[in-house]
């Protein structure tokens, strides 16, 4: 029996969005869900206890970075990632492919894998489907990702076609190299850029391999939001309805809602902690750059409609002071709020699906947040 199962609970009559349950070896979690990113086996500045307090179910860690530091062998000796980082809920590890293609200036793609340089010290490295499986098996995540090629945006049709075909061949090799299929679920990644026929080819190739779940990759890489939504509209119907669908690297509030409407169950992104470190927060009334001078004497919470630890205890003026002084506690407070905001947003999305009014919720949220205004920010 597969260690990862998806249970469909309800479909929103207004939008077609799915309410479901993702069953993993470390718990069952309602979807659609936002998964905080813990690249190096930690969600930056936040403790596992705080993440549980917020209601996080599955978090991400990064195969490439953990391979370099501390090394997958050390994590395995520690009893796997769950034991190593003291997290007893779900963990998803990506394959490392995105980092190989985004962080390394020097890389050479061959059929056997990718030759590239360590972004930390310049050492020559080689990552293949087999190596990606070896590392993730050692890490012991609940969900592993197949090793794929992450093509640049934009890319020509010819390049994308070759890339899709290679990704399909690599997916087959990943399945063969996976050593713990009864303990760890392996997801395939659908590529193809904005080309409908290539997305269809990629989906058909991967569905024929019968993965326990499927990701849509190659989005949120610089394309307009309209392109992302259009790609999702013709891609998600190609994926099995009885398996989870994961949109990789997407975390802005508008994209979470629009993705759920288009049939996505799982999302992840570094956005909440990354912008939090820069003093930017997401609130029910829109985006707030807390470093701005106008908040120096603002003794109200970050978000008057939020009940997170940060908003219950601290003011905009105090948090601005901390951020301006480079105090770590300020980064903790903004990061806590942002991650909480997205987790609670998805709770609201799930409730709207239950009540068959996600379309109405979208309109109300977009209006309140400011997405309907001309030149609105993505977050």
Coordinates of N, CA, C and O in Angstrom, one line a residue, residues 94-236:
X94 N 12.3 18.3 -1.7 CA 12.4 18.4 -3.2 C 13.6 17.7 -3.6 O 14.4 17.2 -2.8
X95 N 13.8 17.5 -4.9 CA 14.8 16.7 -5.5 C 16.2 17.3 -5.5 O 17.2 16.7 -5.8
X96 N 16.2 18.6 -5.4 CA 17.5 19.4 -5.6 C 17.7 19.9 -7.0 O 18.6 20.7 -7.2
X97 N 16.8 19.5 -7.9 CA 16.9 19.9 -9.3 C 16.8 21.4 -9.5 O 17.6 22.0 -10.2
X98 N 15.9 22.1 -8.8 CA 15.7 23.5 -8.9 C 17.0 24.3 -8.5 O 17.4 25.2 -9.1
X99 N 17.6 23.8 -7.4 CA 18.8 24.5 -6.9 C 20.0 24.3 -7.8 O 20.7 25.3 -8.0
X100 N 20.1 23.1 -8.4 CA 21.2 22.9 -9.3 C 21.1 23.9 -10.5 O 22.1 24.4 -11.0
X101 N 19.9 24.1 -11.0 CA 19.7 25.0 -12.1 C 19.6 26.5 -11.8 O 19.9 27.3 -12.6
X102 N 19.3 26.8 -10.6 CA 19.2 28.2 -10.2 C 20.4 28.8 -9.5 O 20.7 30.0 -9.6
X103 N 21.2 27.9 -8.8 CA 22.3 28.4 -8.0 C 23.7 28.3 -8.6 O 24.6 29.0 -8.3
X104 N 23.8 27.3 -9.5 CA 25.1 27.1 -10.1 C 25.3 27.8 -11.5 O 24.5 27.6 -12.4
X105 N 26.3 28.6 -11.5 CA 26.5 29.3 -12.8 C 27.1 28.3 -13.9 O 26.8 28.4 -15.0
X106 N 27.9 27.4 -13.4 CA 28.4 26.4 -14.3 C 27.6 25.1 -14.1 O 27.5 24.5 -13.0
X107 N 27.0 24.6 -15.2 CA 26.3 23.3 -15.2 C 26.3 22.7 -16.6 O 26.2 23.4 -17.5
X108 N 26.3 21.4 -16.6 CA 26.3 20.7 -17.9 C 25.3 19.6 -17.7 O 25.4 18.7 -16.9
X109 N 24.2 19.6 -18.6 CA 23.2 18.6 -18.5 C 23.5 17.5 -19.5 O 23.7 17.7 -20.7
X110 N 23.6 16.3 -19.0 CA 23.8 15.1 -19.8 C 22.7 14.1 -19.5 O 21.9 14.3 -18.5
X111 N 22.6 13.1 -20.3 CA 21.5 12.1 -20.0 C 21.7 11.4 -18.7 O 20.7 11.2 -18.0
X112 N 22.9 11.2 -18.2 CA 23.1 10.6 -17.0 C 22.8 11.4 -15.8 O 22.5 11.0 -14.7
X113 N 22.8 12.8 -15.9 CA 22.5 13.7 -14.8 C 23.1 15.0 -15.1 O 23.3 15.4 -16.3
X114 N 23.3 15.8 -14.0 CA 23.8 17.2 -14.2 C 25.2 17.3 -13.5 O 25.3 17.0 -12.3
X115 N 26.1 17.9 -14.2 CA 27.4 18.2 -13.6 C 27.4 19.7 -13.3 O 27.0 20.5 -14.2
X116 N 27.8 20.1 -12.1 CA 27.7 21.5 -11.8 C 28.7 21.8 -10.6 O 29.5 20.9 -10.2
X117 N 28.8 23.0 -10.2 CA 29.7 23.4 -9.1 C 28.9 23.7 -7.9 O 27.9 24.4 -7.9
X118 N 29.4 23.3 -6.7 CA 28.9 23.6 -5.4 C 28.9 25.2 -5.3 O 29.9 25.8 -5.5
X119 N 27.7 25.7 -5.0 CA 27.6 27.2 -4.9 C 28.3 27.8 -3.7 O 28.5 29.0 -3.6
X120 N 28.7 26.9 -2.8 CA 29.4 27.4 -1.6 C 30.9 27.5 -1.7 O 31.5 28.5 -1.3
X121 N 31.5 26.5 -2.4 CA 33.0 26.5 -2.5 C 33.5 26.2 -3.9 O 34.7 26.1 -4.0
X122 N 32.6 26.0 -4.8 CA 33.1 25.8 -6.2 C 33.5 24.3 -6.5 O 33.9 24.1 -7.7
X123 N 33.4 23.4 -5.6 CA 33.7 22.0 -5.9 C 32.8 21.4 -7.0 O 31.6 21.8 -7.1
X124 N 33.4 20.5 -7.8 CA 32.6 19.9 -8.8 C 31.7 18.8 -8.2 O 32.1 18.0 -7.4
X125 N 30.4 18.8 -8.6 CA 29.4 17.9 -8.1 C 28.7 17.2 -9.3 O 28.6 17.8 -10.4
X126 N 28.0 16.1 -9.0 CA 27.2 15.5 -10.0 C 25.9 15.0 -9.3 O 26.0 14.3 -8.3
X127 N 24.8 15.3 -9.9 CA 23.5 14.9 -9.3 C 22.7 14.2 -10.4 O 22.5 14.8 -11.5
X128 N 22.2 13.0 -10.1 CA 21.5 12.2 -11.1 C 20.2 11.8 -10.4 O 20.0 12.0 -9.2
X129 N 19.2 11.2 -11.2 CA 18.0 10.7 -10.6 C 18.3 9.7 -9.5 O 17.7 9.7 -8.4
X130 N 19.3 8.8 -9.7 CA 19.7 7.8 -8.7 C 20.2 8.4 -7.4 O 19.9 8.0 -6.3
X131 N 21.1 9.5 -7.6 CA 21.7 10.1 -6.4 C 20.6 10.9 -5.7 O 20.6 10.9 -4.4
X132 N 19.7 11.5 -6.4 CA 18.6 12.3 -5.7 C 17.8 11.3 -4.9 O 17.3 11.7 -3.8
X133 N 17.5 10.1 -5.4 CA 16.7 9.1 -4.6 C 17.5 8.6 -3.4 O 17.0 8.5 -2.3
X134 N 18.8 8.4 -3.6 CA 19.7 7.9 -2.5 C 19.6 9.0 -1.3 O 19.5 8.6 -0.2
X135 N 19.8 10.2 -1.7 CA 19.8 11.3 -0.6 C 18.4 11.3 0.1 O 18.4 11.4 1.3
X136 N 17.4 11.4 -0.7 CA 16.0 11.5 -0.1 C 15.6 10.3 0.7 O 14.9 10.4 1.7
X137 N 16.0 9.1 0.3 CA 15.8 7.9 1.1 C 16.5 8.0 2.4 O 16.0 7.6 3.4
X138 N 17.7 8.5 2.4 CA 18.5 8.7 3.6 C 17.8 9.7 4.5 O 17.8 9.6 5.8
X139 N 17.3 10.8 3.9 CA 16.6 11.9 4.7 C 15.4 11.4 5.4 O 15.0 11.8 6.5
X140 N 14.7 10.4 4.7 CA 13.5 9.8 5.3 C 12.2 10.6 5.3 O 11.4 10.5 6.2
X141 N 12.1 11.5 4.3 CA 10.9 12.3 4.2 C 9.7 11.5 3.9 O 9.8 10.4 3.3
X142 N 8.5 12.0 4.2 CA 7.3 11.3 3.8 C 7.0 11.3 2.3 O 6.5 10.4 1.8
X143 N 7.3 12.5 1.7 CA 7.1 12.7 0.3 C 8.4 13.1 -0.3 O 9.1 14.1 0.1
X144 N 8.8 12.4 -1.4 CA 10.1 12.7 -2.1 C 9.6 13.2 -3.5 O 8.6 12.8 -4.0
X145 N 10.5 14.0 -4.1 CA 10.2 14.5 -5.5 C 11.2 13.8 -6.5 O 12.4 13.7 -6.2
X146 N 10.7 13.5 -7.6 CA 11.5 13.0 -8.7 C 12.5 14.1 -9.2 O 12.2 15.3 -9.1
X147 N 13.6 13.6 -9.6 CA 14.6 14.6 -10.2 C 14.2 15.0 -11.6 O 14.1 14.1 -12.4
X148 N 14.1 16.3 -11.8 CA 13.6 16.7 -13.1 C 14.5 17.9 -13.6 O 15.3 18.4 -12.8
X149 N 14.4 18.2 -14.8 CA 15.1 19.4 -15.3 C 14.2 20.6 -15.2 O 13.0 20.5 -15.5
X150 N 14.7 21.6 -14.6 CA 14.0 22.9 -14.4 C 14.4 23.9 -15.5 O 15.4 24.6 -15.4
X151 N 13.6 23.9 -16.6 CA 14.0 24.7 -17.8 C 13.8 26.2 -17.4 O 13.0 26.6 -16.6
X152 N 14.6 27.1 -18.1 CA 14.5 28.5 -17.8 C 13.2 29.1 -18.4 O 12.5 28.4 -19.2
X153 N 12.8 30.3 -18.0 CA 11.7 30.9 -18.6 C 12.1 32.3 -19.1 O 12.8 33.0 -18.4
X154 N 11.8 32.6 -20.3 CA 11.1 31.7 -21.3 C 12.1 30.8 -22.0 O 13.3 31.0 -21.9
X155 N 11.6 29.7 -22.5 CA 12.3 28.7 -23.3 C 11.6 28.5 -24.6 O 10.4 28.6 -24.7
X156 N 12.4 28.1 -25.6 CA 11.8 27.8 -26.9 C 11.1 26.5 -26.8 O 11.3 25.6 -25.9
X157 N 10.2 26.3 -27.8 CA 9.4 25.0 -27.8 C 10.3 23.8 -28.0 O 10.1 22.8 -27.3
X158 N 11.3 24.0 -28.8 CA 12.3 22.9 -29.1 C 13.0 22.5 -27.8 O 13.2 21.3 -27.5
X159 N 13.5 23.5 -27.1 CA 14.2 23.2 -25.8 C 13.3 22.5 -24.8 O 13.6 21.5 -24.2
X160 N 12.1 23.1 -24.7 CA 11.1 22.5 -23.8 C 10.7 21.1 -24.1 O 10.6 20.3 -23.2
X161 N 10.6 20.8 -25.4 CA 10.3 19.4 -25.8 C 11.4 18.4 -25.3 O 11.1 17.4 -24.8
X162 N 12.6 18.8 -25.6 CA 13.7 17.9 -25.2 C 13.8 17.8 -23.7 O 14.0 16.7 -23.1
X163 N 13.5 18.9 -23.0 CA 13.5 18.9 -21.5 C 12.4 18.0 -21.0 O 12.7 17.2 -20.0
X164 N 11.2 18.0 -21.5 CA 10.1 17.2 -21.0 C 10.4 15.7 -21.3 O 10.2 14.9 -20.4
X165 N 11.0 15.4 -22.4 CA 11.3 14.0 -22.7 C 12.4 13.5 -21.7 O 12.3 12.3 -21.3
X166 N 13.4 14.3 -21.4 CA 14.4 13.9 -20.5 C 13.8 13.8 -19.1 O 14.1 12.8 -18.4
X167 N 13.0 14.7 -18.7 CA 12.4 14.6 -17.4 C 11.5 13.3 -17.2 O 11.5 12.7 -16.2
X168 N 10.9 12.9 -18.3 CA 10.1 11.6 -18.2 C 11.0 10.4 -18.1 O 10.7 9.5 -17.3
X169 N 12.1 10.5 -18.8 CA 13.1 9.3 -18.7 C 13.7 9.3 -17.3 O 13.9 8.3 -16.7
X170 N 14.0 10.5 -16.7 CA 14.6 10.6 -15.4 C 13.5 10.1 -14.3 O 13.9 9.5 -13.4
X171 N 12.3 10.4 -14.6 CA 11.2 10.0 -13.6 C 11.2 8.5 -13.5 O 11.0 7.9 -12.4
X172 N 11.3 7.8 -14.7 CA 11.3 6.3 -14.7 C 12.5 5.8 -13.9 O 12.4 4.8 -13.1
X173 N 13.7 6.5 -14.1 CA 14.9 6.0 -13.3 C 14.7 6.3 -11.8 O 15.2 5.5 -11.0
X174 N 14.0 7.4 -11.5 CA 13.8 7.6 -10.0 C 13.0 6.5 -9.4 O 13.3 6.0 -8.3
X175 N 11.9 6.1 -10.1 CA 11.1 5.0 -9.6 C 11.9 3.7 -9.4 O 11.7 3.0 -8.4
X176 N 12.8 3.4 -10.3 CA 13.6 2.2 -10.2 C 14.6 2.3 -9.1 O 14.9 1.3 -8.4
X177 N 15.1 3.5 -8.8 CA 16.1 3.7 -7.8 C 15.5 3.9 -6.4 O 16.3 3.8 -5.4
X178 N 14.3 4.1 -6.3 CA 13.6 4.4 -5.0 C 13.7 3.1 -4.1 O 13.1 2.1 -4.5
X179 N 14.3 3.2 -3.0 CA 14.6 2.0 -2.1 C 13.5 1.8 -1.1 O 13.5 0.7 -0.5
X180 N 12.6 2.8 -0.8 CA 11.7 2.6 0.3 C 10.3 3.0 -0.1 O 9.6 3.9 0.5
X181 N 9.7 2.4 -1.2 CA 8.4 2.8 -1.7 C 7.3 2.6 -0.8 O 6.2 3.2 -0.9
X182 N 7.4 1.7 0.2 CA 6.4 1.4 1.2 C 6.4 2.4 2.4 O 5.5 2.4 3.2
X183 N 7.4 3.2 2.4 CA 7.6 4.1 3.6 C 7.6 5.6 3.1 O 7.2 6.5 3.9
X184 N 8.0 5.8 1.9 CA 8.1 7.2 1.4 C 7.4 7.3 0.0 O 7.7 6.5 -0.9
X185 N 6.5 8.2 -0.1 CA 5.8 8.4 -1.4 C 6.7 9.3 -2.4 O 7.2 10.3 -2.0
X186 N 6.7 8.9 -3.6 CA 7.5 9.6 -4.6 C 6.5 10.3 -5.6 O 5.7 9.6 -6.2
X187 N 6.7 11.6 -5.8 CA 5.8 12.4 -6.7 C 6.6 12.6 -8.0 O 7.7 13.0 -8.0
X188 N 5.8 12.5 -9.1 CA 6.4 13.0 -10.4 C 6.1 14.5 -10.6 O 5.2 15.0 -10.0
X189 N 6.9 15.1 -11.4 CA 6.8 16.6 -11.7 C 6.5 16.8 -13.1 O 7.3 16.5 -14.0
X190 N 5.3 17.4 -13.4 CA 4.9 17.7 -14.7 C 5.5 19.0 -15.2 O 5.4 20.1 -14.5
X191 N 6.2 19.0 -16.3 CA 6.9 20.2 -16.9 C 6.2 20.5 -18.2 O 5.2 19.9 -18.6
X192 N 6.8 21.4 -19.0 CA 6.3 21.7 -20.3 C 6.1 23.2 -20.5 O 5.6 23.6 -21.6
X193 N 6.5 24.0 -19.5 CA 6.3 25.5 -19.7 C 4.9 25.9 -20.0 O 4.0 25.4 -19.4
X194 N 4.7 26.8 -20.9 CA 3.4 27.3 -21.2 C 2.8 26.6 -22.4 O 1.8 27.1 -23.0
X195 N 3.4 25.5 -22.9 CA 3.0 24.8 -24.1 C 2.0 23.7 -23.7 O 2.4 22.7 -23.1
X196 N 0.8 23.9 -24.1 CA -0.3 22.9 -23.7 C 0.0 21.5 -24.1 O -0.2 20.6 -23.4
X197 N 0.5 21.3 -25.4 CA 0.7 19.9 -25.8 C 1.9 19.3 -25.1 O 1.9 18.0 -24.8
X198 N 2.9 20.1 -24.7 CA 4.0 19.5 -23.9 C 3.6 19.2 -22.5 O 4.0 18.2 -21.9
X199 N 2.8 20.0 -21.9 CA 2.2 19.7 -20.6 C 1.4 18.4 -20.6 O 1.5 17.5 -19.8
X200 N 0.6 18.2 -21.7 CA -0.1 17.0 -21.9 C 0.8 15.8 -22.0 O 0.5 14.8 -21.4
X201 N 1.8 16.0 -22.8 CA 2.7 14.8 -23.0 C 3.4 14.5 -21.7 O 3.5 13.3 -21.3
X202 N 3.9 15.5 -20.9 CA 4.5 15.3 -19.7 C 3.6 14.6 -18.7 O 3.9 13.6 -18.0
X203 N 2.3 15.1 -18.6 CA 1.3 14.5 -17.7 C 1.1 13.0 -18.1 O 1.0 12.1 -17.2
X204 N 0.9 12.8 -19.3 CA 0.6 11.4 -19.8 C 1.7 10.5 -19.4 O 1.5 9.3 -19.0
X205 N 3.0 10.9 -19.7 CA 4.2 10.1 -19.4 C 4.2 9.7 -17.9 O 4.4 8.6 -17.5
X206 N 4.0 10.7 -17.1 CA 4.1 10.5 -15.6 C 2.9 9.7 -15.1 O 3.1 8.9 -14.2
X207 N 1.7 10.0 -15.5 CA 0.5 9.3 -15.0 C 0.7 7.8 -15.4 O 0.3 6.9 -14.6
X208 N 1.3 7.5 -16.5 CA 1.5 6.1 -16.9 C 2.4 5.4 -15.9 O 2.4 4.1 -15.9
X209 N 3.2 6.1 -15.2 CA 4.2 5.5 -14.3 C 3.5 5.3 -12.9 O 4.1 4.7 -12.0
X210 N 2.3 5.8 -12.7 CA 1.5 5.6 -11.5 C 2.2 6.1 -10.2 O 2.3 5.3 -9.2
X211 N 2.6 7.3 -10.2 CA 3.1 7.9 -9.0 C 2.0 8.1 -8.0 O 0.8 8.2 -8.4
X212 N 2.3 8.1 -6.7 CA 1.2 8.4 -5.7 C 0.8 9.8 -5.6 O -0.2 10.1 -4.9
X213 N 1.5 10.7 -6.3 CA 1.1 12.1 -6.3 C 1.8 12.8 -7.4 O 2.8 12.3 -8.0
X214 N 1.4 14.0 -7.8 CA 1.9 14.7 -8.9 C 2.1 16.2 -8.6 O 1.2 16.8 -8.0
X215 N 3.2 16.8 -9.0 CA 3.5 18.2 -8.9 C 3.4 18.9 -10.3 O 3.8 18.2 -11.3
X216 N 3.0 20.1 -10.3 CA 3.1 21.0 -11.4 C 4.4 21.9 -11.2 O 4.4 22.7 -10.3
X217 N 5.4 21.6 -12.0 CA 6.6 22.4 -11.9 C 6.8 23.4 -13.0 O 5.9 23.5 -13.9
X218 N 7.8 24.2 -12.9 CA 8.1 25.2 -14.0 C 7.2 26.4 -14.0 O 7.2 27.1 -15.0
X219 N 6.5 26.7 -12.9 CA 5.7 27.9 -12.7 C 6.2 28.7 -11.6 O 7.1 28.3 -10.8
X220 N 5.8 30.0 -11.5 CA 6.3 30.9 -10.5 C 7.8 31.1 -10.8 O 8.6 31.2 -9.8
X221 N 8.2 31.2 -12.0 CA 9.6 31.4 -12.4 C 9.7 32.7 -13.2 O 10.7 32.8 -14.0
X222 N 8.8 33.6 -13.1 CA 8.9 34.8 -13.8 C 7.8 35.1 -14.8 O 7.6 36.2 -15.3
X223 N 6.9 34.1 -15.0 CA 5.8 34.3 -16.0 C 4.7 35.1 -15.3 O 4.6 35.1 -14.1
X224 N 3.9 35.8 -16.1 CA 2.7 36.6 -15.5 C 1.8 35.6 -14.9 O 1.7 34.4 -15.2
X225 N 1.0 36.2 -13.9 CA 0.0 35.3 -13.2 C -1.0 34.7 -14.1 O -1.5 33.6 -13.9
X226 N -1.3 35.5 -15.2 CA -2.4 35.0 -16.1 C -1.8 33.7 -16.8 O -2.6 32.8 -17.1
X227 N -0.5 33.7 -17.1 CA 0.0 32.5 -17.8 C 0.0 31.3 -16.8 O -0.4 30.2 -17.2
X228 N 0.3 31.6 -15.5 CA 0.3 30.5 -14.5 C -1.1 29.9 -14.4 O -1.3 28.7 -14.5
X229 N -2.1 30.8 -14.3 CA -3.5 30.3 -14.2 C -3.9 29.5 -15.4 O -4.6 28.5 -15.3
X230 N -3.5 30.0 -16.6 CA -3.9 29.3 -17.9 C -3.3 28.0 -17.9 O -3.9 27.0 -18.3
X231 N -2.0 27.9 -17.5 CA -1.3 26.6 -17.5 C -2.0 25.6 -16.6 O -2.2 24.4 -16.9
X232 N -2.4 26.1 -15.4 CA -3.0 25.2 -14.4 C -4.4 24.7 -14.9 O -4.8 23.6 -14.7
X233 N -5.1 25.6 -15.6 CA -6.4 25.3 -16.2 C -6.4 24.1 -17.1 O -7.3 23.3 -17.1
X234 N -5.3 24.0 -17.9 CA -5.3 22.8 -18.8 C -4.4 21.7 -18.3 O -4.4 20.6 -18.9
X235 N -3.7 21.9 -17.2 CA -2.8 20.8 -16.7 C -3.5 20.0 -15.6 O -3.4 18.8 -15.7
X236 N -4.1 20.6 -14.6 CA -4.6 19.8 -13.5 C -5.7 18.8 -14.0 O -5.7 17.7 -13.4

